[in-house]
Each structure stands twice: as C-alpha cells, then as structure tokens.
Coordinates of C-alpha atoms and ligand atoms in Angstrom, one line a residue:
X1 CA 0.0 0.0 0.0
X2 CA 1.3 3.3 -0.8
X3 CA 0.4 7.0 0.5
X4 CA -0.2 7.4 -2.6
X5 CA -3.3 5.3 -2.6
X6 CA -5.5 7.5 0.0
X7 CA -8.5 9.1 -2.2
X8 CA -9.0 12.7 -0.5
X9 CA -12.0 14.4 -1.1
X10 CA -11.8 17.7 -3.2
X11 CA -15.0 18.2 -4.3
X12 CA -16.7 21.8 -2.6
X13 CA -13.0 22.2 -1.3
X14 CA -13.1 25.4 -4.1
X15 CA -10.5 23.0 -6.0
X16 CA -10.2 24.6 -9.8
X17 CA -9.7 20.9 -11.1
X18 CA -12.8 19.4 -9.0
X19 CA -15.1 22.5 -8.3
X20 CA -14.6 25.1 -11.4
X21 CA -16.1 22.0 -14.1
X22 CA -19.1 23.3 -14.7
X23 CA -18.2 26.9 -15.9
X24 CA -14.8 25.9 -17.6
X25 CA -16.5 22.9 -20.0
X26 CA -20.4 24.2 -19.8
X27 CA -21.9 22.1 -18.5
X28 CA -25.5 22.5 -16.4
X29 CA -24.1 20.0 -13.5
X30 CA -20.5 18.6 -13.4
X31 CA -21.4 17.0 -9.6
X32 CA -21.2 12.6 -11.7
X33 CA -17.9 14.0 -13.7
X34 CA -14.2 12.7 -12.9
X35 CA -11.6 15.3 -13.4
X36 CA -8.6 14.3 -14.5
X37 CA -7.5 17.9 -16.5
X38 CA -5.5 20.9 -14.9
X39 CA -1.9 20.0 -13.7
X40 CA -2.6 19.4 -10.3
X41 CA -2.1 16.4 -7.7
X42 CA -4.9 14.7 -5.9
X43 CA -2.6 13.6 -3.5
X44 CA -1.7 15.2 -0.4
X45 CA 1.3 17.3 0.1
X46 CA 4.4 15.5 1.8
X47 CA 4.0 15.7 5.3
X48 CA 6.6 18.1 6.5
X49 CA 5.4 20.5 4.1
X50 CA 1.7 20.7 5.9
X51 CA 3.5 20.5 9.5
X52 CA 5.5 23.5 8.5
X53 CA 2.2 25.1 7.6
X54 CA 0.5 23.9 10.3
X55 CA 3.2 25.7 12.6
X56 CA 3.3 28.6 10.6
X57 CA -0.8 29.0 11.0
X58 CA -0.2 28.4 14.9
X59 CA 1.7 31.7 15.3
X60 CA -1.7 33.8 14.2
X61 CA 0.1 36.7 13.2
X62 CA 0.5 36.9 8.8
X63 CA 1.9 40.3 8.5
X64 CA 3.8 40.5 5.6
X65 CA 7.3 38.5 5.5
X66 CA 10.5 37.8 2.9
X67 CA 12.0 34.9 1.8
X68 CA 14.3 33.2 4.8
X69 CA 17.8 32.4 4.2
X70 CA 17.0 28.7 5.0
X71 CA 14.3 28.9 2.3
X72 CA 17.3 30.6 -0.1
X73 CA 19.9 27.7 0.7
X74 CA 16.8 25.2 0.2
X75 CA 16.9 26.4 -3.4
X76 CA 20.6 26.6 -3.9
X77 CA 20.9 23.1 -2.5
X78 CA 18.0 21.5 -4.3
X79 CA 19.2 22.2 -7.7
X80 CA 22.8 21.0 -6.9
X81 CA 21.9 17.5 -5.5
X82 CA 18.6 17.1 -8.2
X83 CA 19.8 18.5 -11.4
X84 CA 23.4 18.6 -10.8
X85 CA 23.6 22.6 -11.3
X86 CA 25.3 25.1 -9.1
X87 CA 23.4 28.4 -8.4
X88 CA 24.5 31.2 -6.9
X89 CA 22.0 32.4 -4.7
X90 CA 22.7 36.2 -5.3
X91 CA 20.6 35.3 -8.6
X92 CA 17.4 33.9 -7.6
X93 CA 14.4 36.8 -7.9
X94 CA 10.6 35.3 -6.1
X95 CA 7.2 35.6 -7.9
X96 CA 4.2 35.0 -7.2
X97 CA 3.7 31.8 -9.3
X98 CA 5.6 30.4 -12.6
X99 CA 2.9 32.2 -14.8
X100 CA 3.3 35.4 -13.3
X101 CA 7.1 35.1 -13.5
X102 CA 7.1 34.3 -17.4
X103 CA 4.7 37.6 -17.5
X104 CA 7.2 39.7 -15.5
X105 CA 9.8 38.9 -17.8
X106 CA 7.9 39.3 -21.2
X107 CA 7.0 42.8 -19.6
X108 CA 10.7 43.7 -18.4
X109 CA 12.6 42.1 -21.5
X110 CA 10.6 42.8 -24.8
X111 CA 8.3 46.3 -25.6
X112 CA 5.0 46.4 -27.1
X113 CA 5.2 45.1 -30.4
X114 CA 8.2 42.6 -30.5
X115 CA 7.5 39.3 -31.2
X116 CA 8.2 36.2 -29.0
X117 CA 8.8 32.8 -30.4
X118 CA 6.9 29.3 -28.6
X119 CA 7.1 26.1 -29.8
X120 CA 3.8 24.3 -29.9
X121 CA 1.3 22.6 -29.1
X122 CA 2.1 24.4 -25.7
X123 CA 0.9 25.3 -22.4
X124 CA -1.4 27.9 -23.0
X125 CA 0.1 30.9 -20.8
X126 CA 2.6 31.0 -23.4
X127 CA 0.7 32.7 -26.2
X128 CA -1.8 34.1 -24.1
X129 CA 0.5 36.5 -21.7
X130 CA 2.5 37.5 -24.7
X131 CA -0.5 38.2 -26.2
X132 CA -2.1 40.0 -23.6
X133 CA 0.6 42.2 -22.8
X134 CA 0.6 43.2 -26.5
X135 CA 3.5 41.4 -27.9
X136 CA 3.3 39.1 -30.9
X137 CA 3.5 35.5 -30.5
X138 CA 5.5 33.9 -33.6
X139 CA 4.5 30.3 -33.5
X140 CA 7.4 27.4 -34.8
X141 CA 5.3 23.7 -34.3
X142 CA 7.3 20.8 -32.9
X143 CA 7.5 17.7 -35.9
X144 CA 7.2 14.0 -35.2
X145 CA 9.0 11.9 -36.1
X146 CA 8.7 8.0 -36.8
X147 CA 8.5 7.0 -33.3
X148 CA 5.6 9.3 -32.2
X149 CA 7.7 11.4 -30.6
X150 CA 7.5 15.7 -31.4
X151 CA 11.0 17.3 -31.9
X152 CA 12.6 20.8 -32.7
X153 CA 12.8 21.4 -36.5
X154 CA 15.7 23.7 -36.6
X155 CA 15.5 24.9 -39.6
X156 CA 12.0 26.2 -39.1
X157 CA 13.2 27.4 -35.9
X158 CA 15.8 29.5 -37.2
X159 CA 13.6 31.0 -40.0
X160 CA 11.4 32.1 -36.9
X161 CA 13.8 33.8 -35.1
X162 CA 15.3 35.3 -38.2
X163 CA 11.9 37.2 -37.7
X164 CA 13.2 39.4 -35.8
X165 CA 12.2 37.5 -32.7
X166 CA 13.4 39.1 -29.3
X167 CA 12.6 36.4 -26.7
X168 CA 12.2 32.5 -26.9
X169 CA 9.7 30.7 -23.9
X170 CA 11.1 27.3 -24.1
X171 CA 9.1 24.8 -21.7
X172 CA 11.8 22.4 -20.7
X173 CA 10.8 19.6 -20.4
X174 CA 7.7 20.4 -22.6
X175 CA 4.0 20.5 -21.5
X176 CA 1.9 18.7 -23.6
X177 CA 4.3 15.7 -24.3
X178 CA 6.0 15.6 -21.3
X179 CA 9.3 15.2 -23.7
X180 CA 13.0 15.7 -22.0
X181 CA 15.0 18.0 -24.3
X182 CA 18.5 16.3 -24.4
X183 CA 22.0 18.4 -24.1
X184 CA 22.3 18.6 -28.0
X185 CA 18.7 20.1 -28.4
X186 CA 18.9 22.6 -25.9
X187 CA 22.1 23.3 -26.8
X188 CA 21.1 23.9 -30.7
X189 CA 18.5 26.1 -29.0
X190 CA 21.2 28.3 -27.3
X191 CA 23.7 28.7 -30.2
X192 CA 20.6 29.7 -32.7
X193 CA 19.0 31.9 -29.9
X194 CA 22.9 33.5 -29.5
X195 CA 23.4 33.9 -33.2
X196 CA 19.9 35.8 -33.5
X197 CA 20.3 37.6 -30.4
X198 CA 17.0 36.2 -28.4
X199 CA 16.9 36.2 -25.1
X200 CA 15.8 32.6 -23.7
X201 CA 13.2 32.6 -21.2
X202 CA 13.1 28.6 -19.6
X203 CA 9.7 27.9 -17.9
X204 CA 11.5 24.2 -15.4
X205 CA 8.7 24.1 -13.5
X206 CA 8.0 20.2 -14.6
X207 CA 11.8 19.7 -13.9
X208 CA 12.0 17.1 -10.9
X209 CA 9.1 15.3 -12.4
X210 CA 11.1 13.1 -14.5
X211 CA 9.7 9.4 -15.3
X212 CA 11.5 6.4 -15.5
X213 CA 14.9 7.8 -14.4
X214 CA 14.7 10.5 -17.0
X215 CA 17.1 13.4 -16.5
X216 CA 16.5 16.9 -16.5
X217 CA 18.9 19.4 -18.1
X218 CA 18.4 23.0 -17.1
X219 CA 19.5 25.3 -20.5
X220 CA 21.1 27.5 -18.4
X221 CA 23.8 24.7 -17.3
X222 CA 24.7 23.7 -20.9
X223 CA 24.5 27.4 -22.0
X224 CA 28.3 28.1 -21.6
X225 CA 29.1 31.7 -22.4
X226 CA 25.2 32.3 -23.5
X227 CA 24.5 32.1 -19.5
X228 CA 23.5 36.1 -19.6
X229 CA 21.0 35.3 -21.6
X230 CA 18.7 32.8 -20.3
X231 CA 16.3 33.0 -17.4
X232 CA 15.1 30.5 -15.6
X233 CA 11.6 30.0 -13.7
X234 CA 11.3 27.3 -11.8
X235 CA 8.6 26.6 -8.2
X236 CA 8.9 23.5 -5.8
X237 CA 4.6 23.7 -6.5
X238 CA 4.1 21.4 -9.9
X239 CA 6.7 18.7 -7.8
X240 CA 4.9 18.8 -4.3
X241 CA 1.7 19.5 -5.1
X242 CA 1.4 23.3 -3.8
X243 CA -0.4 25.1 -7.0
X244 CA -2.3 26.7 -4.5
X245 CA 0.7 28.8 -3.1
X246 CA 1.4 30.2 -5.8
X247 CA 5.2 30.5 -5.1
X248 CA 8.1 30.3 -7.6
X249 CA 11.6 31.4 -8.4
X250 CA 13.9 32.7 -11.6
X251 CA 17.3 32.3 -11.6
X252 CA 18.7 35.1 -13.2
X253 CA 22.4 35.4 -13.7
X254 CA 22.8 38.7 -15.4
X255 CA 22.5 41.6 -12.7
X256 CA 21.0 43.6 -15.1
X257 CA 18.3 41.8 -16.1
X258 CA 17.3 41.0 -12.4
X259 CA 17.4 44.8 -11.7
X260 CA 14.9 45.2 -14.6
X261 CA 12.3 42.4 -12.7
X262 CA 12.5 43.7 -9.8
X263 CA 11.5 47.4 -11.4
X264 CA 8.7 45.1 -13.0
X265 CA 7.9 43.6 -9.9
X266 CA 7.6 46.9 -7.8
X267 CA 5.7 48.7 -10.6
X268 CA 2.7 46.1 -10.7
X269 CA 2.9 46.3 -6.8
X270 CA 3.8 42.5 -6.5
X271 CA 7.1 43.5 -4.3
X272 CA 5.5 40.9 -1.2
X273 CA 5.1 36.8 -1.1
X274 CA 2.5 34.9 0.2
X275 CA 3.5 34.6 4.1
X276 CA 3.7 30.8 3.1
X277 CA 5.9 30.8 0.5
X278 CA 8.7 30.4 2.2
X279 CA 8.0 27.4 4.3
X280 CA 6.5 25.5 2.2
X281 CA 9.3 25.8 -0.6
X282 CA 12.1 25.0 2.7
X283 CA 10.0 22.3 4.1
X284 CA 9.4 20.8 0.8
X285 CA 12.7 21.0 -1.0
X286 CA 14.4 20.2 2.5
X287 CA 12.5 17.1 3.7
X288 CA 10.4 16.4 0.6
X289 CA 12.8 14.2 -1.2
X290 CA 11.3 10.5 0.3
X291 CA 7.6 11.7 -1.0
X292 CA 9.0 12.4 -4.2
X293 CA 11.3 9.1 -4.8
X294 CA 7.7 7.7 -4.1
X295 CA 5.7 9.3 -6.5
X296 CA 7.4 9.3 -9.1
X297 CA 7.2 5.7 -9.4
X298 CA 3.8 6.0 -9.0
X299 CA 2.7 7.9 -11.5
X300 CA 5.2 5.5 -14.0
X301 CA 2.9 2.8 -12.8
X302 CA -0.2 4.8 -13.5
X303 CA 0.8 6.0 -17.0
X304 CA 1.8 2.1 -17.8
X305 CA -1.6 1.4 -16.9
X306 CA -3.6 4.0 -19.0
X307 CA -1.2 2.8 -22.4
X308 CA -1.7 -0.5 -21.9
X309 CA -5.8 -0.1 -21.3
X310 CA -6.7 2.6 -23.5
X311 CA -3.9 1.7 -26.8
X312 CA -6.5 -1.1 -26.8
X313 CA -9.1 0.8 -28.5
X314 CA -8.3 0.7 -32.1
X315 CA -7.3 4.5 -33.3
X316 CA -5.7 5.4 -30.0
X317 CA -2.0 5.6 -29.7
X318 CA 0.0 6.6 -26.4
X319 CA 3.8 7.5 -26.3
X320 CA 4.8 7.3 -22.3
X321 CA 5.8 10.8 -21.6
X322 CA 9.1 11.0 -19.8
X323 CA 8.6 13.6 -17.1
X324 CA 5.3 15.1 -16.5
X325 CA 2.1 13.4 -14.8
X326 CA 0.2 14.5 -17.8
X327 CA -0.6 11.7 -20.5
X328 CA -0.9 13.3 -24.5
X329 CA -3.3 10.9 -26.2
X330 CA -3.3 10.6 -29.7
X331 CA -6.7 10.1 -31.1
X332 CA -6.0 11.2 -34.7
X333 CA -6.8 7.9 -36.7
X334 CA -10.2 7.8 -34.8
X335 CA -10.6 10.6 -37.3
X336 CA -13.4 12.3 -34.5
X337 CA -13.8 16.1 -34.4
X338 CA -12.7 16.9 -30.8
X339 CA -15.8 18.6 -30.0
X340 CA -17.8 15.1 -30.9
X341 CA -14.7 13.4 -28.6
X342 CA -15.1 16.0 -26.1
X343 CA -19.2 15.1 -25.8
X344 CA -18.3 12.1 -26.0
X345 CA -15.9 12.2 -22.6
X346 CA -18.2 14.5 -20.9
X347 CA -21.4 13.1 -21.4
X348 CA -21.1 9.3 -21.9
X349 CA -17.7 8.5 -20.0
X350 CA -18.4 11.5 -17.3
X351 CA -14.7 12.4 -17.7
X352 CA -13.0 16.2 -18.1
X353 CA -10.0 15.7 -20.0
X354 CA -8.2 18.8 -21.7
X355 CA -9.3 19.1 -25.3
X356 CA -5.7 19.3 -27.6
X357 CA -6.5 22.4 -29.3
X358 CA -6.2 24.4 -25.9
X359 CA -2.3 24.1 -26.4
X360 CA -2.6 25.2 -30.2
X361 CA -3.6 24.3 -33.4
X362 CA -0.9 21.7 -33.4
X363 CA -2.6 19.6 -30.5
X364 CA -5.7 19.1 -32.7
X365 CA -6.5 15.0 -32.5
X366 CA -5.2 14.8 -28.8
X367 CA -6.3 14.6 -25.7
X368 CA -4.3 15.0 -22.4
X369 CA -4.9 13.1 -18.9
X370 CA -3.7 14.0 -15.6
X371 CA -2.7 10.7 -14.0
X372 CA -1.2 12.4 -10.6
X373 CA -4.0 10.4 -8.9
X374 CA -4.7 7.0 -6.9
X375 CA -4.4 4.0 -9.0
X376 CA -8.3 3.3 -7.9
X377 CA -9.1 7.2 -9.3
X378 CA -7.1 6.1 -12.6
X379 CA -8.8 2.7 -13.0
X380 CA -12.4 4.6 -12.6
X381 CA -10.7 7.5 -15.2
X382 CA -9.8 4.3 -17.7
X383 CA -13.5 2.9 -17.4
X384 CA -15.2 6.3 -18.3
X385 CA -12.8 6.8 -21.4
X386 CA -13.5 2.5 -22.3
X387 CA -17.4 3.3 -22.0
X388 CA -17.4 6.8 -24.1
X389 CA -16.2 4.6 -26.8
X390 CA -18.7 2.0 -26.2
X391 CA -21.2 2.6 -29.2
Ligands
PLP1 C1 4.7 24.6 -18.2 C2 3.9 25.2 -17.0 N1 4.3 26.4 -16.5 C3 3.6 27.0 -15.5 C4 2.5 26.4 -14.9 C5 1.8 27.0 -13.8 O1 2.6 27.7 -12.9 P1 2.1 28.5 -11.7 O2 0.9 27.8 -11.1 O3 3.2 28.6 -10.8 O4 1.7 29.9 -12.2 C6 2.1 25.1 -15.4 C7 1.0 24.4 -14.8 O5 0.5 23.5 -15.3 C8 2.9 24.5 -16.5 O6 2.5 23.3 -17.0

C-alpha cells in the first residue's frame, strides 16, 4: 500500500480541477464527472510540508514577511543534489507563481510590439500573456517523427527567429508531451538563440518530475558563455503538489536583467510573497525528497496502466511521456472532431480531459490526462474513457 493510494475528497474544497467543471467545459451539472484535466495532484502534500504550515498558522500573526535564508539555501541546494547545477543564490528573484514570472519577464525584457517565439502545441500561458501584454506571438510547431515522438525542426526554428524574434519561452521539459529535451537540443537552442540575439526565457517548473529515471537538463547549465541570456523559472509547487501557493523562483544570472524584474515587480505592486511561500518551498525542498522518490514511481505505474488499457481501443496511440504526470493521447486515426470526442468524454464516460486544441492548433487529435491520482481514481478514469467509446 502506498500513500499514494489514499482518495481525498476535493469536491466543494473550491479545487479549480474538481469545483470550477461546470463553468470551464459548460456544462449545467458537473457534480457525476471525474476530473482528471488541470496540472494538479490529488494527493496530499508530503507531510513536512503541511506541519510547516501547520506551525506557521499556529503563530496567528500573517503580517507580511520575505524569503528566509534557510528557504534561499533550500533552493541553492536542491538544484545542486537534483539536477546537478550550481546556483548562486545572489541570482534567484521570487514571484508570485511560474505564470506570473514568465509575465514579469515578457513585460521587463521585450516592448509592445516585439515578437516572441513558442514552440507548440504548448501550455497555453505562453501565447496568451504574450498576447495580452501586447507582444506578438510567432508560432514554430514541434514535428514528429517515426517514433511518435515531437522534436525541434531547426530549420524552421531558425527562420522564426530570423523574424526578428526578441525572446524564446522554451518549456523544458515540454507540456503537452512531457518530452525531456537532451544536451544537443537545448544546446542547438542556445547557439541559434545567440546567433539571432533572443533572449531565452526557460519555464523548469516540470523539472523534478522526470519518469523512468529521465534526467533533467536545465539550459542554463549547458548554455556556456550564453549564461546572460537565459532565465530560468522554476517553483517546488508542480513537484509537491502546492499550485495553490502560488510561489516560484527565476534564476537570473545577469545583474542587469534582475534589476529590470524587480523594477517590474515593484511597478505592478507584486514587491510581497504569500507569508507561506517560504515554508512550504524550505520544508518541501528540504525534507520532501522521500515523498518524491515515491511518487514518481507511482505515477510511472499509472501511466503504464492507462497505455496498456486505453492503446487497446483501435485509433488510440500513447507514447509514455518522460517527465510530467500528464498523458498526451493521440486520437487522430479515430478521425473524430474533438468537440464530438469531447461530448463524447463528458457526457457518456463523465470524464473532463483537456481538449488538444487548448495548447494550439498543433494539438488538434489529442487529448491529455492527468494521471497524478490513486491507482483506484485512474482505473475509474480508464472505465469512463472505455465506456465513451462503447457505441
Ligand atoms: C509549463 C507550465 N508552466 C507553468 C505552470 C503554472 O505555474 P504557476 O501555477 O506557478 O503559475 C504550469 C501548470 O500546469 C505549467 O505546466
């Protein structure tokens, strides 16, 4: 039996994934359907990490507070012994969330106007905050190759940023997909981004979530002399399942540039952190290293399951993503319209899945699955998907 096992009840808990159904698919009642859509955990957080909370709640007093210099090291130390990478702590600026920190960087590094490159499909924020802070989103699609499995196409790439691109959001590894770019990727990434003069901003925050002993490589390691021109935003939230406190870090090497986020920072009025931030990232990043060697596992197991159940409906093809707890399904020989899939899901299988073409154009014949759940939620989620495909 693992912890991982324990079903806790979310619904009416104000949960996004369990409570927000109904307005985000349309539905008139969503009270029968399983979610298994946003990135985030039904598990509960690693122990330490609520018994820090827990103390910190005791004290009753929430003025506003910094992070500590424990919490710093935390960081520091974390990405040495995880991803091999020394950091000096003098470069780490604090945001409120991963989202917010790719949206203080468009704002402080690009101007109204300039265009900014993604590679989709792609986690939505990244054309919408461009977007929304009036930049313009240039758009170079991943290609697959034999295998399944989406790649970089360089020479597309590099036609893109000969555009006159200013910054690159790279999502490393990449959500949808869950794919772990290797050195010579990233590094192609780097010397192209150099030779263009882009800036590379590096959204980690799926970075200690590797599957199957997959390892992470954070750009800004590999990036040699480029190392001025990368930053990196990373949060201890996607690993330990602490969305909800919306904390998260860059690491920012060029004194410059972090002079120019913090001017961001203070001129939104987001100069404070949630009061806890900082124990939650220490606790988890200092004692959440057992929990973690757990899950992973865990979720390996689940996503074995799901291929091996649901590649059994002719027209549906899995490749096991190699970090991530989010599964990208390939429907396309089914030949269905998603919104006919989508009905489908919702209304016979009484599953919320994400439909593909949320992450672009490119993500049209996929679905993705959240498997960071117990193996009982995942067997129910593998049912629902089995019986929408009944008739
Ligand atoms: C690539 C990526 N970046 C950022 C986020 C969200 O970050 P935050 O909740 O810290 O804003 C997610 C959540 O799914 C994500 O997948």
């Amino acid at each position: 039996m693992s912890i991982f096992d324990q079903t806790i009840k979310r619904r009416f808990t104000n949960s996004v994934k369990w409570d927000a159904m109904k307005m985000v698919y349309g539905l008139n009642d969503a009270s029968e359907i399983l979610p298994m859509w946003v990135a985030d955990m039904d598990f509960a957080a690693p122990t330490a990490v609520s018994k820090a909370l827990q103390e910190h709640a005791e004290r009753t007093v929430f003025g506003y507070s910094f992070m500590s210099e424990e919490a710093i090291q935390s960081i520091v130390d974390w990405q040495n012994t995880r991803h091999d990478w020394q950091i000096d702590k003098d470069s780490i600026v604090f945001c409120n969330g991963v989202v917010a920190a790719l949206a203080n960087s468009i704002v402080a590094f690009t101007n109204p106007g300039d265009k900014v490159l993604i590679s989709t499909p792609v986690y939505p924020p990244f054309f919408n905050i461009p977007k929304s802070n009036g930049r313009e989103v240039v758009s170079c699609p991943l290609v697959e190759k034999n295998d399944g499995k989406f790649i970089v196409d360089f020479e597309a790439f590099e036609q893109a940023l000969a555009q006159n691109v200013k910054a690159y959001i790279l999502c490393n590894p990449h959500n949808p997909g869950g794919y772990v770019w290797d050195e010579a990727t990233l590094k192609e990434i780097v010397r192209l981004c150099a030779q263009y003069d882009v800036l590379i901003i590096s959204d980690e925050i799926h970075a200690d979530l590797m599957i199957n002993g997959e390892k992470h490589i954070p750009i800004a390691k590999i990036a040699g002399d480029e190392i001025n021109r990368i930053v990196t935003c990373m949060a201890p939230t996607k690993t330990f399942n602490l969305a909800g406190i919306q904390v998260s870090y860059m690491i920012v090497p060029d004194k410059k540039k972090r002079l120019q986020l913090e001017a961001v920072n203070m001129a939104s009025g987001q100069g404070s952190l949630n009061t806890f931030a900082s124990v939650a990232l220490q606790a988890a990043y200092t004692e959440g290293t057992p929990w973690l060697d757990e899950l992973l596992p865990y979720i390996s197991a689940n996503m074995d399951y799901v291929k091996a159940e649901l590649e059994q409906i002719p027209g549906i093809r899995i490749i096991k993503p190699q970090s991530t707890y989010l599964i990208w399904i390939d429907y396309r020989e089914l030949k269905l319209e998603e919104k006919d899939i989508m009905k489908r899901l919702l209304e016979i299988g009484q599953l919320a899945l994400e439909p593909g073409t949320k992450y672009g154009e490119e993500g049209r014949g996929f679905l993705r699955m959240n498997v960071a759940c117990s193996f009982e939620t995942v067997r129910d989620g593998v049912e629902r998907f089995k019986k929408a495909f009944e008739q």
